[in-house]
Each structure stands twice: as C-alpha cells, then as structure tokens.
C-alpha cells in the first residue's frame, strides 16, 4: 500500500487478528481484505479524533470478529483447492527422493497414514490459528500452541514408521512404468502449481531436497560426510532463497 | 432491555436513510449516526450490517480515491434498497404511533409524572 495509515499498536494487532481469524474461518481472500481495509480506515480516522478502539469494535474484540464472520460466506471451493494442493504437493515432495532411488513401493498403511496425518495437520493448523487470533493469549502460550502444531505431524509420522514396521499390510509396488508415470505427474503438478502461484518456492524446495542427495551419492565421499553436506546444502539453500525473497519483498 | 437491543433492526433503516441521498463511506456514516444522537452503540457494528445489506443487494459499493490515504469504500442505495427504506419508514411510523398510543393510554399517570421522576 502506498499510503500507509497511522495506527496504534492495539488497532494493528486487532486487524491482524481479524485477518487471521477470517482466513482460518474459510472466508474469501478479497472479501477479507475489503473489510480489513475498511476497518483500518475507520480505526485511523477514529484515532485521529481521539476515540478509543473500544468505541469502534466494542468491549469484546472476539464478539466483534464473530459478528463480522457471521455475515461472510465460506468459500468452500477455494478451500478444497488449497487443501488438495497441500496434500498432493507434500505427497509429491515426499515421493521424489524415493523415485531417484528406484521404483516406488508403499504399504497400504503408509498411504492411509499419510493422508490421515496430512488432514489432521491441516485441521490443527486452522483450529490453532482461529483460537490464537480470537483469544488474547500471551506470546509464550501462542508460541507453545504453534510449536505443538508443528511437532504434531513429526510425532505422528514417527508413530507411523514404527507402526509400519510392526504391522504388515499389503504392499503396493509400482514397477518401472508406474514409477515413471508418477514421476511425470509429480513434475507436471509441481510446475503447474508454481506457475499458478507464481512462485519458485516449490521448485527450489524440491530441487534442494533431491538434487544434493542425488549428486552426493555419485561422489566417493564417506557416507557420514555425505549426510552432513546434504543437510547443510538443503537447509542452507532453502534458507538463502527465503532470505533473498524477504529482502526483495521488503525493497518493493 | 438495553438501548443496544432496542436498536437492532432500527440502525439498518437509519443507515439506508443516510445512504439514500449521497454516497457515504463507513466512518462518515458512524459520525452521522453519532451526530443524530446514537452514542451508545459501537461504531464498528455498522460493518456487519453493511455486509449483510450488500449481500441482500440493498446497497452497492465503489472504491474511490481519497487525499488522506487508501481508497475508501463508498456506499449507495440500489432500487431494491430504496424500496426497503420505504418499507422501513412505513414500519417505523406504524410502530412509533402504536407505542405512543400504548404509553399515552396505559401508563397515563406515570407518564406525566415521569417527567419529574426521570430527568
């Protein structure tokens, strides 16, 4: 925005919370921006005239957010699209390294577990965000909630690996042709998604996750050295990319 | 019953009346309501109402540049909104006269004394 409005910290916080709350309630992005901008103008004019924020949003920000949310329609189609993108995007990112090592084979438990964990993760992210934006918790508790949400899929995936070892379910084995078809679909999906979202992020992440590992395997370095180098290049590379993007965004 | 509860549904009609003559944006509407004596409600309550009235196609909005900052959203009445306003005026006049009649006849003594008791 070219014309930044002067706003008190309390008002800014409220607007941020409102945005997150409406977003995690599944409202349409442009409608959210519309109402947030409108309230931003209102709050800044009210502050200029010496009115406290309570005069605008009432005593309970939570109730006010709900009031607004109730008047906005839920955009199920976009949300379905996003959720599909997250599930398949993460799935293909997981599959690619396996593909480079050879043909694909997964147990039924792994496949079902993967889908269940992803859905659980998405649901927990939305519930968590909604809760944080609505309730006035301290930064510490907010951090703790986000940390738990981030930890949840890791714990569940560890559980799944353990379970997969102790319970035998039928294994779906994809031969050469099958693996190649999946690889092509995955590549097309990632390229398509990058074009749609106009970002290099996915391509960079996928390259960083697979290419160093693949190239290092070709060298005669020791296995431990390979592992260490691999993680440094992967996370360093993604980190540098995000840092550059952040700088570019800031200079806009 | 508090004033806020009584106001429900009435503010809608007042907003329609304010929007009727000129295009106005949110803050202006709240100021106008305030200047007519509606002080007890929080100004932000107009936005959920405006959202609903837009959904019901009673009002439309356009973004317009302002000298003071980002573009403001100006509201104007649709033909459907004008019809709704007329209905509101009719309903309100009816309600007002009925309530007055009730108060005049039923609480006659208290009402006249009322001026002294309730300042």
Short mmCIF file of C-alpha atoms in Angstrom, two decimals:
data_model
loop_
_atom_site.label_atom_id
_atom_site.label_comp_id
_atom_site.label_asym_id
_atom_site.label_seq_id
_atom_site.Cartn_x
_atom_site.Cartn_y
_atom_site.Cartn_z
CA UNK A 1 0.00 0.00 0.00
CA UNK A 2 1.42 3.35 -0.97
CA UNK A 3 -0.45 5.39 1.60
CA UNK A 4 0.31 3.88 4.96
CA UNK A 5 -2.11 4.82 7.68
CA UNK A 6 -1.01 5.72 11.16
CA UNK A 7 -2.49 3.28 13.62
CA UNK A 8 -1.95 2.44 17.27
CA UNK A 9 -0.40 -0.92 18.07
CA UNK A 10 -3.64 -2.12 19.62
CA UNK A 11 -5.58 -1.41 16.44
CA UNK A 12 -2.92 -3.01 14.26
CA UNK A 13 -3.00 -6.11 16.40
CA UNK A 14 -6.76 -6.26 16.19
CA UNK A 15 -6.70 -6.00 12.38
CA UNK A 16 -4.06 -8.74 12.12
CA UNK A 17 -6.07 -10.98 14.41
CA UNK A 18 -9.21 -10.31 12.42
CA UNK A 19 -7.46 -11.20 9.17
CA UNK A 20 -6.13 -14.49 10.56
CA UNK A 21 -9.48 -15.30 12.17
CA UNK A 22 -11.46 -14.75 8.97
CA UNK A 23 -8.85 -16.56 6.90
CA UNK A 24 -8.91 -19.63 9.12
CA UNK A 25 -12.71 -19.48 9.10
CA UNK A 26 -12.52 -20.10 5.36
CA UNK A 27 -13.69 -16.71 4.11
CA UNK A 28 -12.83 -15.35 0.70
CA UNK A 29 -9.49 -13.60 0.47
CA UNK A 30 -10.68 -10.50 -1.40
CA UNK A 31 -13.63 -10.07 0.96
CA UNK A 32 -11.31 -10.32 3.96
CA UNK A 33 -9.02 -7.67 2.51
CA UNK A 34 -12.06 -5.49 1.80
CA UNK A 35 -13.40 -5.49 5.33
CA UNK A 36 -9.95 -5.24 6.94
CA UNK A 37 -9.09 -2.20 4.79
CA UNK A 38 -12.41 -0.59 5.60
CA UNK A 39 -11.87 -1.05 9.31
CA UNK A 40 -8.29 0.17 9.02
CA UNK A 41 -9.53 3.45 7.56
CA UNK A 42 -12.24 3.68 10.21
CA UNK A 43 -9.86 3.00 13.10
CA UNK A 44 -7.30 5.50 11.86
CA UNK A 45 -9.91 8.24 11.50
CA UNK A 46 -11.37 7.39 14.89
CA UNK A 47 -7.91 7.56 16.47
CA UNK A 48 -7.25 10.87 14.78
CA UNK A 49 -10.38 12.18 16.50
CA UNK A 50 -9.28 10.80 19.84
CA UNK A 51 -11.73 7.89 20.05
CA UNK A 52 -10.55 4.71 21.80
CA UNK A 53 -10.63 1.42 19.88
CA UNK A 54 -13.48 0.22 22.14
CA UNK A 55 -15.72 2.91 20.69
CA UNK A 56 -15.33 1.20 17.30
CA UNK A 57 -15.19 -2.52 17.96
CA UNK A 58 -16.93 -2.65 21.33
CA UNK A 59 -15.68 -4.20 24.54
CA UNK A 60 -15.11 -7.68 23.18
CA UNK A 61 -12.95 -7.97 20.04
CA UNK A 62 -13.84 -11.67 19.98
CA UNK A 63 -17.57 -10.98 19.72
CA UNK A 64 -16.99 -8.35 17.07
CA UNK A 65 -14.90 -10.73 14.97
CA UNK A 66 -17.67 -13.31 15.19
CA UNK A 67 -20.25 -10.72 14.18
CA UNK A 68 -18.30 -9.93 11.02
CA UNK A 69 -17.53 -13.56 10.31
CA UNK A 70 -21.23 -14.48 10.50
CA UNK A 71 -22.04 -12.08 7.67
CA UNK A 72 -19.43 -13.50 5.30
CA UNK A 73 -19.89 -16.62 3.23
CA UNK A 74 -17.50 -19.54 3.49
CA UNK A 75 -15.60 -20.19 0.32
CA UNK A 76 -15.61 -23.98 0.22
CA UNK A 77 -14.33 -24.26 -3.36
CA UNK A 78 -11.13 -22.32 -2.79
CA UNK A 79 -10.53 -24.18 0.44
CA UNK A 80 -10.97 -27.53 -1.22
CA UNK A 81 -8.47 -26.40 -3.85
CA UNK A 82 -5.93 -25.29 -1.23
CA UNK A 83 -6.27 -28.48 0.77
CA UNK A 84 -5.81 -30.63 -2.34
CA UNK A 85 -2.75 -28.58 -3.25
CA UNK A 86 -1.23 -29.04 0.20
CA UNK A 87 -1.92 -32.80 0.31
CA UNK A 88 -0.64 -33.54 -3.19
CA UNK A 89 2.18 -31.02 -3.05
CA UNK A 90 3.57 -32.54 0.13
CA UNK A 91 2.96 -36.04 -1.22
CA UNK A 92 4.95 -35.44 -4.39
CA UNK A 93 7.75 -33.74 -2.49
CA UNK A 94 7.93 -36.87 -0.34
CA UNK A 95 7.85 -39.21 -3.33
CA UNK A 96 10.57 -37.54 -5.43
CA UNK A 97 13.58 -38.60 -3.33
CA UNK A 98 12.21 -42.16 -3.32
CA UNK A 99 11.88 -42.00 -7.08
CA UNK A 100 15.52 -41.09 -7.54
CA UNK A 101 16.49 -44.14 -5.52
CA UNK A 102 14.49 -46.54 -7.63
CA UNK A 103 10.98 -47.80 -8.07
CA UNK A 104 8.19 -46.88 -5.70
CA UNK A 105 6.70 -49.25 -3.20
CA UNK A 106 4.50 -48.33 -0.28
CA UNK A 107 2.42 -50.30 2.16
CA UNK A 108 -1.31 -49.59 2.38
CA UNK A 109 -0.75 -48.43 5.97
CA UNK A 110 1.79 -45.85 4.81
CA UNK A 111 -0.56 -44.42 2.21
CA UNK A 112 -3.59 -44.26 4.51
CA UNK A 113 -1.44 -42.95 7.36
CA UNK A 114 -0.01 -40.22 5.18
CA UNK A 115 -3.46 -38.95 4.17
CA UNK A 116 -4.79 -39.09 7.74
CA UNK A 117 -1.76 -37.24 9.13
CA UNK A 118 -1.94 -34.51 6.49
CA UNK A 119 -5.63 -33.92 7.13
CA UNK A 120 -5.03 -33.87 10.90
CA UNK A 121 -2.22 -31.37 10.41
CA UNK A 122 -4.31 -29.05 8.22
CA UNK A 123 -7.22 -29.22 10.67
CA UNK A 124 -4.93 -28.48 13.63
CA UNK A 125 -3.37 -25.50 11.83
CA UNK A 126 -6.78 -23.94 11.18
CA UNK A 127 -8.14 -24.61 14.66
CA UNK A 128 -4.91 -23.34 16.21
CA UNK A 129 -4.86 -20.11 14.17
CA UNK A 130 -8.51 -19.47 14.85
CA UNK A 131 -8.02 -19.99 18.57
CA UNK A 132 -4.92 -17.79 18.76
CA UNK A 133 -6.46 -14.90 16.86
CA UNK A 134 -9.65 -14.94 18.90
CA UNK A 135 -8.30 -15.41 22.40
CA UNK A 136 -5.92 -12.93 23.94
CA UNK A 137 -3.08 -15.23 24.95
CA UNK A 138 0.44 -14.22 25.86
CA UNK A 139 3.20 -14.60 23.27
CA UNK A 140 4.58 -17.57 25.23
CA UNK A 141 1.33 -19.53 25.08
CA UNK A 142 0.86 -18.62 21.41
CA UNK A 143 4.36 -19.93 20.70
CA UNK A 144 3.66 -23.09 22.65
CA UNK A 145 0.47 -23.74 20.66
CA UNK A 146 2.26 -23.20 17.32
CA UNK A 147 5.17 -25.38 18.46
CA UNK A 148 2.78 -28.20 19.38
CA UNK A 149 1.08 -27.91 15.99
CA UNK A 150 4.45 -28.06 14.22
CA UNK A 151 5.53 -31.01 16.32
CA UNK A 152 2.31 -32.95 15.78
CA UNK A 153 2.98 -34.26 12.25
CA UNK A 154 6.55 -35.23 13.19
CA UNK A 155 5.28 -37.27 16.13
CA UNK A 156 2.55 -38.82 14.03
CA UNK A 157 4.97 -39.70 11.22
CA UNK A 158 7.38 -41.32 13.70
CA UNK A 159 4.43 -43.28 15.03
CA UNK A 160 3.51 -44.31 11.52
CA UNK A 161 7.04 -45.56 10.75
CA UNK A 162 7.00 -47.57 13.96
CA UNK A 163 3.54 -48.96 13.26
CA UNK A 164 4.51 -49.81 9.70
CA UNK A 165 7.35 -51.97 11.00
CA UNK A 166 5.22 -53.90 13.43
CA UNK A 167 2.06 -54.34 11.35
CA UNK A 168 2.13 -55.94 7.96
CA UNK A 169 -0.25 -54.53 5.39
CA UNK A 170 -0.24 -55.33 1.67
CA UNK A 171 2.49 -53.53 -0.23
CA UNK A 172 1.69 -51.68 -3.40
CA UNK A 173 4.62 -51.98 -5.71
CA UNK A 174 4.89 -49.75 -8.74
CA UNK A 175 7.10 -51.12 -11.50
CA UNK A 176 9.21 -49.10 -13.88
CA UNK A 177 6.33 -47.78 -15.97
CA UNK A 178 4.25 -46.97 -12.90
CA UNK A 179 7.09 -45.07 -11.25
CA UNK A 180 7.82 -43.10 -14.42
CA UNK A 181 4.15 -42.15 -14.79
CA UNK A 182 4.02 -40.98 -11.16
CA UNK A 183 7.26 -39.04 -11.66
CA UNK A 184 5.82 -37.26 -14.71
CA UNK A 185 2.57 -36.44 -12.87
CA UNK A 186 4.55 -35.13 -9.89
CA UNK A 187 6.77 -32.96 -12.09
CA UNK A 188 3.80 -31.57 -14.03
CA UNK A 189 1.95 -30.91 -10.78
CA UNK A 190 4.86 -29.03 -9.22
CA UNK A 191 5.48 -26.97 -12.37
CA UNK A 192 1.76 -26.25 -12.77
CA UNK A 193 1.41 -25.22 -9.17
CA UNK A 194 4.44 -22.93 -9.39
CA UNK A 195 3.01 -21.24 -12.48
CA UNK A 196 -0.39 -20.90 -10.81
CA UNK A 197 1.01 -19.46 -7.60
CA UNK A 198 3.71 -17.51 -9.50
CA UNK A 199 6.49 -18.64 -7.19
CA UNK A 200 9.75 -20.52 -7.46
CA UNK A 201 9.45 -21.71 -3.88
CA UNK A 202 8.23 -25.24 -4.60
CA UNK A 203 10.74 -25.87 -7.36
CA UNK A 204 13.59 -24.62 -5.16
CA UNK A 205 12.44 -26.74 -2.20
CA UNK A 206 12.08 -29.86 -4.33
CA UNK A 207 15.45 -29.33 -6.02
CA UNK A 208 17.16 -28.69 -2.72
CA UNK A 209 15.62 -31.79 -1.18
CA UNK A 210 16.53 -34.14 -4.00
CA UNK A 211 19.42 -32.89 -6.10
CA UNK A 212 22.20 -32.56 -3.47
CA UNK A 213 21.40 -36.04 -2.17
CA UNK A 214 21.48 -37.47 -5.68
CA UNK A 215 24.73 -35.73 -6.67
CA UNK A 216 26.47 -36.57 -3.39
CA UNK A 217 25.62 -40.23 -3.91
CA UNK A 218 27.66 -40.13 -7.09
CA UNK A 219 30.76 -38.86 -5.28
CA UNK A 220 33.18 -41.09 -3.41
CA UNK A 221 32.75 -39.18 -0.14
CA UNK A 222 32.15 -41.07 3.09
CA UNK A 223 28.51 -41.72 3.97
CA UNK A 224 28.58 -39.52 7.10
CA UNK A 225 30.18 -36.64 5.20
CA UNK A 226 27.53 -37.03 2.54
CA UNK A 227 24.74 -36.86 5.11
CA UNK A 228 26.14 -33.74 6.78
CA UNK A 229 26.84 -31.97 3.48
CA UNK A 230 23.41 -32.93 2.23
CA UNK A 231 21.54 -31.34 5.12
CA UNK A 232 23.75 -28.22 5.07
CA UNK A 233 23.14 -27.69 1.34
CA UNK A 234 19.42 -28.45 1.60
CA UNK A 235 18.55 -26.22 4.53
CA UNK A 236 21.18 -23.60 3.67
CA UNK A 237 19.86 -23.38 0.12
CA UNK A 238 16.22 -23.04 1.17
CA UNK A 239 17.27 -20.53 3.85
CA UNK A 240 19.21 -18.39 1.36
CA UNK A 241 16.28 -18.46 -1.08
CA UNK A 242 13.82 -17.33 1.61
CA UNK A 243 16.23 -14.62 2.76
CA UNK A 244 16.61 -13.25 -0.78
CA UNK A 245 12.82 -13.29 -1.26
CA UNK A 246 12.36 -11.49 2.05
CA UNK A 247 14.87 -8.78 1.03
CA UNK A 248 13.22 -8.36 -2.38
CA UNK A 249 9.77 -8.12 -0.78
CA UNK A 250 11.00 -5.51 1.68
CA UNK A 251 12.55 -3.36 -1.04
CA UNK A 252 9.39 -3.31 -3.14
CA UNK B 1 -33.91 -4.05 27.86
CA UNK B 2 -30.88 -2.02 26.90
CA UNK B 3 -30.81 0.61 24.17
CA UNK B 4 -28.48 -1.60 22.11
CA UNK B 5 -31.06 -4.36 21.98
CA UNK B 6 -33.80 -1.92 21.03
CA UNK B 7 -31.58 -0.51 18.29
CA UNK B 8 -31.30 -3.81 16.48
CA UNK B 9 -33.06 -3.51 13.17
CA UNK B 10 -33.50 0.20 13.59
CA UNK B 11 -29.90 1.06 12.75
CA UNK B 12 -30.35 -0.81 9.45
CA UNK B 13 -33.13 1.54 8.44
CA UNK B 14 -31.21 4.60 9.59
CA UNK B 15 -28.22 3.53 7.51
CA UNK B 16 -30.40 3.14 4.45
CA UNK B 17 -31.76 6.63 5.04
CA UNK B 18 -28.26 8.08 5.42
CA UNK B 19 -27.02 6.36 2.28
CA UNK B 20 -30.08 7.42 0.28
CA UNK B 21 -29.16 10.96 -0.67
CA UNK B 22 -25.38 10.87 -1.03
CA UNK B 23 -22.65 8.31 -1.38
CA UNK B 24 -21.02 7.86 2.02
CA UNK B 25 -18.20 5.75 3.46
CA UNK B 26 -18.19 3.87 6.73
CA UNK B 27 -16.65 6.41 9.04
CA UNK B 28 -18.92 9.18 7.74
CA UNK B 29 -21.98 7.02 8.43
CA UNK B 30 -20.86 6.37 12.01
CA UNK B 31 -20.21 10.09 12.53
CA UNK B 32 -23.63 10.97 11.17
CA UNK B 33 -25.34 8.44 13.41
CA UNK B 34 -23.41 9.91 16.33
CA UNK B 35 -24.44 13.43 15.43
CA UNK B 36 -28.10 12.37 15.43
CA UNK B 37 -27.67 11.18 18.98
CA UNK B 38 -26.82 7.48 18.66
CA UNK B 39 -23.90 7.39 21.05
CA UNK B 40 -24.31 4.16 22.90
CA UNK B 41 -23.50 1.72 20.10
CA UNK B 42 -20.02 0.81 18.94
CA UNK B 43 -19.29 2.33 15.56
CA UNK B 44 -17.98 -0.91 14.10
CA UNK B 45 -21.41 -2.55 14.28
CA UNK B 46 -22.30 -0.81 11.03
CA UNK B 47 -19.88 -3.04 9.06
CA UNK B 48 -21.56 -6.40 9.66
CA UNK B 49 -24.84 -4.62 8.80
CA UNK B 50 -23.36 -3.18 5.61
CA UNK B 51 -22.01 -6.62 4.68
CA UNK B 52 -25.48 -8.08 5.04
CA UNK B 53 -27.18 -5.26 3.18
CA UNK B 54 -24.71 -5.75 0.36
CA UNK B 55 -25.45 -9.47 0.28
CA UNK B 56 -29.16 -8.68 0.13
CA UNK B 57 -28.42 -6.22 -2.70
CA UNK B 58 -29.84 -3.25 -0.83
CA UNK B 59 -26.62 -1.28 -1.21
CA UNK B 60 -23.66 -1.32 -3.59
CA UNK B 61 -20.18 -0.02 -3.02
CA UNK B 62 -17.38 1.52 -5.06
CA UNK B 63 -13.81 2.24 -4.11
CA UNK B 64 -12.81 5.87 -4.51
CA UNK B 65 -9.52 7.64 -4.09
CA UNK B 66 -9.11 9.92 -1.14
CA UNK B 67 -6.49 12.53 -0.41
CA UNK B 68 -6.00 11.29 3.12
CA UNK B 69 -4.86 7.73 2.44
CA UNK B 70 -6.00 4.46 0.90
CA UNK B 71 -9.12 4.18 -1.22
CA UNK B 72 -12.38 4.43 0.67
CA UNK B 73 -15.40 2.27 0.08
CA UNK B 74 -18.42 4.44 -0.72
CA UNK B 75 -21.91 3.03 -0.44
CA UNK B 76 -25.00 3.89 -2.43
CA UNK B 77 -28.58 2.61 -2.46
CA UNK B 78 -29.90 0.18 -5.06
CA UNK B 79 -33.53 0.38 -6.27
CA UNK B 80 -34.19 -2.59 -4.01
CA UNK B 81 -32.63 -0.66 -1.15
CA UNK B 82 -34.92 2.30 -1.80
CA UNK B 83 -37.94 0.01 -1.64
CA UNK B 84 -36.63 -1.42 1.63
CA UNK B 85 -36.16 2.08 3.02
CA UNK B 86 -39.76 2.98 2.17
CA UNK B 87 -40.93 -0.19 3.88
CA UNK B 88 -38.82 0.67 6.91
CA UNK B 89 -40.28 4.18 7.12
CA UNK B 90 -43.79 2.73 6.96
CA UNK B 91 -43.00 0.11 9.61
CA UNK B 92 -41.34 2.67 11.84
CA UNK B 93 -44.21 5.19 11.66
CA UNK B 94 -46.63 2.42 12.44
CA UNK B 95 -44.56 1.14 15.36
CA UNK B 96 -43.93 4.62 16.70
CA UNK B 97 -47.56 5.60 16.72
CA UNK B 98 -48.57 2.28 18.27
CA UNK B 99 -46.01 2.55 21.03
CA UNK B 100 -47.01 6.14 21.70
CA UNK B 101 -50.66 5.15 21.87
CA UNK B 102 -49.87 2.40 24.36
CA UNK B 103 -47.79 4.68 26.51
CA UNK B 104 -50.34 7.51 26.37
CA UNK B 105 -53.27 5.38 27.41
CA UNK B 106 -51.83 2.66 29.63
CA UNK B 107 -49.30 4.49 31.70
CA UNK B 108 -51.06 7.84 31.63
CA UNK B 109 -50.42 8.82 35.21
CA UNK B 110 -46.89 7.50 35.42
CA UNK B 111 -46.01 9.01 32.11
CA UNK B 112 -46.89 12.57 33.09
CA UNK B 113 -45.23 12.16 36.43
CA UNK B 114 -42.36 10.56 34.61
CA UNK B 115 -41.03 13.89 33.55
CA UNK B 116 -40.26 14.73 37.10
CA UNK B 117 -39.02 11.33 38.22
CA UNK B 118 -36.84 10.55 35.25
CA UNK B 119 -35.00 13.73 34.45
#
